[in-house]
Amino acid sequence: MSVSHLKALFKERYNPENFFLIAGPCVVEDEALLMHVAEKVSRICERLQIPYIFKASYRKANRTSINSFSGIGDVEGLDLLQKVGHTFNLPVTTDIHSAAEAAMAAAYADILQIPAFLCRQTDILIAAAETGKVVNVKKGQFVSGEAMKFAVEKVKQAGNDKVMLTERGTTFGYQDLVVDYRNIPIMKEHGVPVIMDCTHSLQQPNQTSGVTGGNPKLISTIAKAAIATGADGLFIETHPDPKCAKSDGANMLHLDLLEKLLEDLVRIREAVK
């Protein structure tokens, strides 16, 4: 993905000297939540000159328990996601979980996100690429940074060079993840922007309760280290009341804490540059 593609994605808000941010609640819960988060984060990012992409999943197919919330309906969720983009003049992203979803989601979103568990699935990568939208592939918890070149190749060979990679930690035992920061410069060698997922990398999966745990106290640590090691962008799920969130509340950043964190990260970015 070239600089020209980033400029086109962010329009006048593109700042090549700063990192970009992908942020929002994990899943589309209702319109009020999406509008509240988008308004607050866009205001912060405009002040700090951080290019901003709004994120929310219109559907969550990869939940631990069958009883977990998965969405308000595909079209309803996508409609709200698109409405946020139009209201605040923001690019928006959502994840897809099968090749069949790609064209549908592409009609509403600017970026299609490929979940980590699906990063090797050729059909979904090709389907996403063929939409012509930006494709953000999350590195699988079981894949090395070096091996992600094959995901990039699949997207590009399908005729789409608008691809990004996201680091989100590596499986460590059954109930933890670790972040190997070598993967940031390694994946940048594939010639694409590299993003650090600061919230999912702190998940504690496979809990016997059927609800994934997390360690949000370390979000700032993950983010600061990512900027220091050259990440082009950050992915942070955020919510005004994580305890009541319908998905991934255990590892989301409280919305009230985002502004101070981003201020610190801008200073780190300036020092590194």
Short mmCIF file of C-alpha atoms in Angstrom, two decimals:
data_model
loop_
_atom_site.label_atom_id
_atom_site.label_comp_id
_atom_site.label_asym_id
_atom_site.label_seq_id
_atom_site.Cartn_x
_atom_site.Cartn_y
_atom_site.Cartn_z
CA MET A 1 0.00 0.00 0.00
CA SER A 2 1.67 3.21 -1.17
CA VAL A 3 1.63 6.70 0.26
CA SER A 4 -0.79 7.71 -2.50
CA HIS A 5 -3.29 5.15 -1.24
CA LEU A 6 -2.98 6.47 2.30
CA LYS A 7 -3.54 10.01 1.02
CA ALA A 8 -6.65 8.87 -0.83
CA LEU A 9 -7.93 7.04 2.24
CA PHE A 10 -7.52 9.94 4.65
CA LYS A 11 -8.12 12.78 2.17
CA GLU A 12 -7.04 16.09 3.66
CA ARG A 13 -6.47 14.50 7.07
CA TYR A 14 -3.41 12.54 5.97
CA ASN A 15 -0.28 13.40 7.95
CA PRO A 16 2.78 11.38 6.86
CA GLU A 17 4.71 12.50 9.94
CA ASN A 18 2.27 10.90 12.38
CA PHE A 19 0.92 7.40 12.98
CA PHE A 20 -2.67 6.67 12.03
CA LEU A 21 -5.32 5.27 14.36
CA ILE A 22 -7.96 2.59 13.88
CA ALA A 23 -10.34 2.83 16.83
CA GLY A 24 -13.90 2.21 17.93
CA PRO A 25 -16.00 -0.31 19.85
CA CYS A 26 -15.53 -3.99 19.13
CA VAL A 27 -18.99 -4.52 17.66
CA VAL A 28 -21.91 -2.40 16.46
CA GLU A 29 -24.18 -2.29 19.52
CA ASP A 30 -26.43 0.66 18.64
CA GLU A 31 -26.32 4.01 16.85
CA ALA A 32 -25.87 6.10 19.98
CA LEU A 33 -22.70 4.27 20.98
CA LEU A 34 -21.13 4.53 17.52
CA MET A 35 -21.88 8.23 17.19
CA HIS A 36 -20.60 9.02 20.67
CA VAL A 37 -17.29 7.20 20.17
CA ALA A 38 -16.74 8.53 16.64
CA GLU A 39 -17.45 12.13 17.68
CA LYS A 40 -15.08 12.03 20.64
CA VAL A 41 -12.23 10.18 18.94
CA SER A 42 -12.42 12.23 15.75
CA ARG A 43 -12.26 15.44 17.78
CA ILE A 44 -9.18 14.21 19.65
CA CYS A 45 -7.47 13.02 16.48
CA GLU A 46 -8.18 16.27 14.64
CA ARG A 47 -6.52 18.23 17.42
CA LEU A 48 -3.49 15.93 17.48
CA GLN A 49 -3.33 15.60 13.66
CA ILE A 50 -3.72 11.83 13.80
CA PRO A 51 -5.37 10.32 10.71
CA TYR A 52 -8.36 8.35 12.02
CA ILE A 53 -10.26 5.27 10.80
CA PHE A 54 -13.44 4.33 12.64
CA LYS A 55 -13.77 0.62 13.47
CA ALA A 56 -16.69 -1.55 14.54
CA SER A 57 -17.60 -5.08 13.52
CA TYR A 58 -21.06 -5.34 11.95
CA ARG A 59 -21.08 -9.00 13.00
CA LYS A 60 -18.88 -11.10 15.31
CA ALA A 61 -18.62 -14.64 14.03
CA ASN A 62 -15.64 -15.67 16.14
CA ARG A 63 -17.13 -15.67 19.64
CA THR A 64 -16.12 -18.23 22.25
CA SER A 65 -19.66 -19.11 23.36
CA ILE A 66 -22.77 -19.64 21.25
CA ASN A 67 -24.57 -17.41 23.77
CA SER A 68 -22.32 -14.40 23.10
CA PHE A 69 -23.68 -11.33 21.31
CA SER A 70 -22.85 -11.38 17.59
CA GLY A 71 -24.59 -8.31 16.18
CA ILE A 72 -27.81 -6.40 15.54
CA GLY A 73 -28.18 -7.74 11.98
CA ASP A 74 -25.84 -7.54 9.00
CA VAL A 75 -27.52 -4.80 6.99
CA GLU A 76 -28.49 -2.86 10.10
CA GLY A 77 -24.90 -2.95 11.38
CA LEU A 78 -23.37 -2.01 8.04
CA ASP A 79 -25.85 0.84 7.59
CA LEU A 80 -24.80 2.33 10.93
CA LEU A 81 -21.13 1.90 10.12
CA GLN A 82 -21.59 3.76 6.84
CA LYS A 83 -23.62 6.46 8.58
CA VAL A 84 -20.72 7.12 10.96
CA GLY A 85 -18.36 7.50 8.02
CA HIS A 86 -20.65 9.96 6.25
CA THR A 87 -21.46 11.94 9.41
CA PHE A 88 -17.85 12.50 10.48
CA ASN A 89 -16.15 12.24 7.06
CA LEU A 90 -14.12 9.24 8.21
CA PRO A 91 -12.95 6.06 6.50
CA VAL A 92 -14.51 3.05 8.23
CA THR A 93 -13.48 -0.57 8.64
CA THR A 94 -15.09 -3.82 9.67
CA ASP A 95 -13.98 -7.44 9.65
CA ILE A 96 -15.36 -10.18 7.45
CA HIS A 97 -15.40 -13.89 8.19
CA SER A 98 -16.01 -15.53 4.83
CA ALA A 99 -15.41 -14.87 1.15
CA ALA A 100 -19.14 -14.45 0.66
CA GLU A 101 -19.19 -11.42 2.99
CA ALA A 102 -16.54 -9.44 1.11
CA ALA A 103 -18.67 -7.83 -1.60
CA MET A 104 -21.49 -7.04 0.81
CA ALA A 105 -19.23 -5.36 3.38
CA ALA A 106 -17.27 -3.53 0.68
CA ALA A 107 -20.43 -1.66 -0.30
CA TYR A 108 -20.35 0.05 3.10
CA ALA A 109 -16.72 0.03 4.34
CA ASP A 110 -13.45 1.50 3.08
CA ILE A 111 -11.23 -1.19 4.60
CA LEU A 112 -11.93 -4.90 4.96
CA GLN A 113 -10.24 -6.51 7.94
CA ILE A 114 -9.27 -10.18 7.82
CA PRO A 115 -9.33 -11.76 11.31
CA ALA A 116 -6.12 -13.35 12.55
CA PHE A 117 -7.53 -16.87 12.55
CA LEU A 118 -8.32 -16.49 8.83
CA CYS A 119 -5.08 -14.89 7.61
CA ARG A 120 -4.10 -18.00 5.63
CA GLN A 121 -7.49 -18.55 3.99
CA THR A 122 -6.83 -17.94 0.31
CA ASP A 123 -10.47 -17.58 -0.72
CA ILE A 124 -11.26 -14.83 1.76
CA LEU A 125 -8.06 -12.91 0.93
CA ILE A 126 -8.79 -13.05 -2.80
CA ALA A 127 -12.44 -12.11 -2.34
CA ALA A 128 -11.45 -9.11 -0.22
CA ALA A 129 -8.79 -8.09 -2.74
CA GLU A 130 -11.23 -8.28 -5.65
CA THR A 131 -13.48 -5.66 -4.06
CA GLY A 132 -10.75 -3.09 -4.67
CA LYS A 133 -10.96 -1.90 -1.08
CA VAL A 134 -8.00 -1.66 1.29
CA VAL A 135 -7.37 -5.07 2.89
CA ASN A 136 -6.00 -5.19 6.45
CA VAL A 137 -4.78 -8.68 7.31
CA LYS A 138 -4.23 -9.47 10.97
CA LYS A 139 -1.25 -11.72 11.62
CA GLY A 140 -2.37 -15.04 13.01
CA GLN A 141 -1.39 -15.86 16.57
CA PHE A 142 0.31 -18.92 15.08
CA VAL A 143 2.15 -17.19 12.19
CA SER A 144 5.54 -15.48 12.04
CA GLY A 145 6.05 -12.01 10.68
CA GLU A 146 8.16 -13.47 7.88
CA ALA A 147 5.37 -15.84 6.79
CA MET A 148 2.89 -12.97 6.41
CA LYS A 149 4.54 -12.17 3.08
CA PHE A 150 2.38 -14.93 1.61
CA ALA A 151 -0.82 -13.18 2.70
CA VAL A 152 0.46 -9.97 1.08
CA GLU A 153 1.28 -11.86 -2.11
CA LYS A 154 -2.22 -13.38 -2.29
CA VAL A 155 -3.86 -9.97 -2.10
CA LYS A 156 -1.48 -8.38 -4.59
CA GLN A 157 -1.68 -11.25 -7.07
CA ALA A 158 -5.45 -10.82 -7.03
CA GLY A 159 -4.84 -7.36 -8.47
CA ASN A 160 -4.95 -5.22 -5.33
CA ASP A 161 -1.85 -3.58 -3.85
CA LYS A 162 -3.80 -1.78 -1.12
CA VAL A 163 -2.87 -4.11 1.73
CA MET A 164 -1.83 -3.59 5.36
CA LEU A 165 -0.71 -5.99 8.08
CA THR A 166 -1.59 -5.95 11.77
CA GLU A 167 0.42 -7.50 14.60
CA ARG A 168 -1.80 -8.82 17.41
CA GLY A 169 0.42 -11.07 19.48
CA THR A 170 1.47 -14.69 19.44
CA THR A 171 -0.11 -17.56 21.37
CA PHE A 172 1.74 -18.32 24.58
CA GLY A 173 0.34 -21.40 26.24
CA TYR A 174 -3.43 -21.76 26.25
CA GLN A 175 -4.53 -18.55 27.97
CA ASP A 176 -2.10 -15.79 27.07
CA LEU A 177 -0.45 -13.91 24.22
CA VAL A 178 2.95 -12.24 23.90
CA VAL A 179 4.03 -9.51 21.51
CA ASP A 180 7.25 -10.02 19.58
CA TYR A 181 8.15 -6.51 18.46
CA ARG A 182 10.59 -7.88 15.91
CA ASN A 183 7.51 -8.53 13.78
CA ILE A 184 6.95 -4.81 13.18
CA PRO A 185 10.17 -4.15 11.21
CA ILE A 186 10.01 -7.65 9.72
CA MET A 187 6.52 -7.12 8.30
CA LYS A 188 7.43 -3.62 7.08
CA GLU A 189 9.99 -5.36 4.86
CA HIS A 190 7.02 -6.76 2.92
CA GLY A 191 6.45 -3.21 1.63
CA VAL A 192 3.16 -2.50 3.40
CA PRO A 193 2.04 -0.38 6.37
CA VAL A 194 2.18 -2.24 9.68
CA ILE A 195 -0.32 -1.69 12.49
CA MET A 196 -0.13 -2.74 16.14
CA ASP A 197 -3.34 -4.07 17.67
CA CYS A 198 -2.94 -2.77 21.21
CA THR A 199 -6.07 -4.37 22.66
CA HIS A 200 -6.44 -7.85 21.14
CA SER A 201 -2.76 -8.50 21.85
CA LEU A 202 -3.71 -8.36 25.53
CA GLN A 203 -6.49 -10.92 25.31
CA GLN A 204 -6.51 -13.93 27.64
CA PRO A 205 -8.39 -16.51 25.57
CA ASN A 206 -9.80 -19.94 26.38
CA GLN A 207 -11.35 -19.00 29.70
CA THR A 208 -13.63 -21.67 31.18
CA SER A 209 -16.36 -19.03 31.57
CA GLY A 210 -16.70 -18.85 27.79
CA VAL A 211 -15.78 -15.15 27.85
CA THR A 212 -12.31 -14.05 26.74
CA GLY A 213 -10.33 -12.21 29.41
CA GLY A 214 -7.84 -9.40 29.02
CA ASN A 215 -5.32 -7.07 30.65
CA PRO A 216 -6.20 -3.50 29.57
CA LYS A 217 -3.80 -1.94 32.10
CA LEU A 218 -1.01 -2.73 29.65
CA ILE A 219 -2.56 -1.09 26.57
CA SER A 220 -0.38 1.99 26.95
CA THR A 221 2.73 -0.18 27.28
CA ILE A 222 1.92 -2.07 24.08
CA ALA A 223 1.14 1.15 22.20
CA LYS A 224 4.23 3.05 23.33
CA ALA A 225 6.53 0.18 22.42
CA ALA A 226 4.86 -0.13 19.02
CA ILE A 227 5.44 3.53 18.16
CA ALA A 228 9.04 3.27 19.38
CA THR A 229 9.65 0.27 17.11
CA GLY A 230 8.23 1.92 14.00
CA ALA A 231 4.56 0.94 13.70
CA ASP A 232 2.77 2.97 11.05
CA GLY A 233 -0.60 2.71 12.76
CA LEU A 234 -2.31 1.62 15.95
CA PHE A 235 -5.50 -0.37 16.44
CA ILE A 236 -7.28 0.33 19.73
CA GLU A 237 -10.77 -0.84 20.62
CA THR A 238 -12.39 1.65 22.96
CA HIS A 239 -15.72 1.98 24.74
CA PRO A 240 -17.26 4.48 27.22
CA ASP A 241 -18.15 1.61 29.57
CA PRO A 242 -16.06 -1.51 28.83
CA LYS A 243 -17.66 -3.48 31.67
CA CYS A 244 -20.99 -3.27 29.84
CA ALA A 245 -19.63 -3.79 26.31
CA LYS A 246 -21.26 -6.63 24.39
CA SER A 247 -17.95 -7.94 23.04
CA ASP A 248 -14.31 -7.83 24.19
CA GLY A 249 -15.00 -5.57 27.15
CA ALA A 250 -12.22 -7.25 29.14
CA ASN A 251 -9.47 -5.87 26.92
CA MET A 252 -10.91 -2.57 25.59
CA LEU A 253 -9.58 0.85 26.59
CA HIS A 254 -11.96 3.10 28.48
CA LEU A 255 -12.81 5.97 26.15
CA ASP A 256 -11.92 8.56 28.80
CA LEU A 257 -8.32 7.30 28.82
CA LEU A 258 -7.72 7.57 25.09
CA GLU A 259 -6.87 11.27 24.80
CA LYS A 260 -3.99 11.24 27.30
CA LEU A 261 -2.58 8.07 25.74
CA LEU A 262 -2.64 9.58 22.25
CA GLU A 263 -0.94 12.74 23.52
CA ASP A 264 1.87 10.62 24.96
CA LEU A 265 2.15 8.61 21.75
CA VAL A 266 2.45 11.73 19.59
CA ARG A 267 5.35 12.89 21.74
CA ILE A 268 7.03 9.49 21.43
CA ARG A 269 6.55 9.55 17.66
CA GLU A 270 8.14 13.00 17.46
CA ALA A 271 11.10 11.83 19.53
CA VAL A 272 11.61 8.72 17.41
CA LYS A 273 11.42 10.72 14.18
#
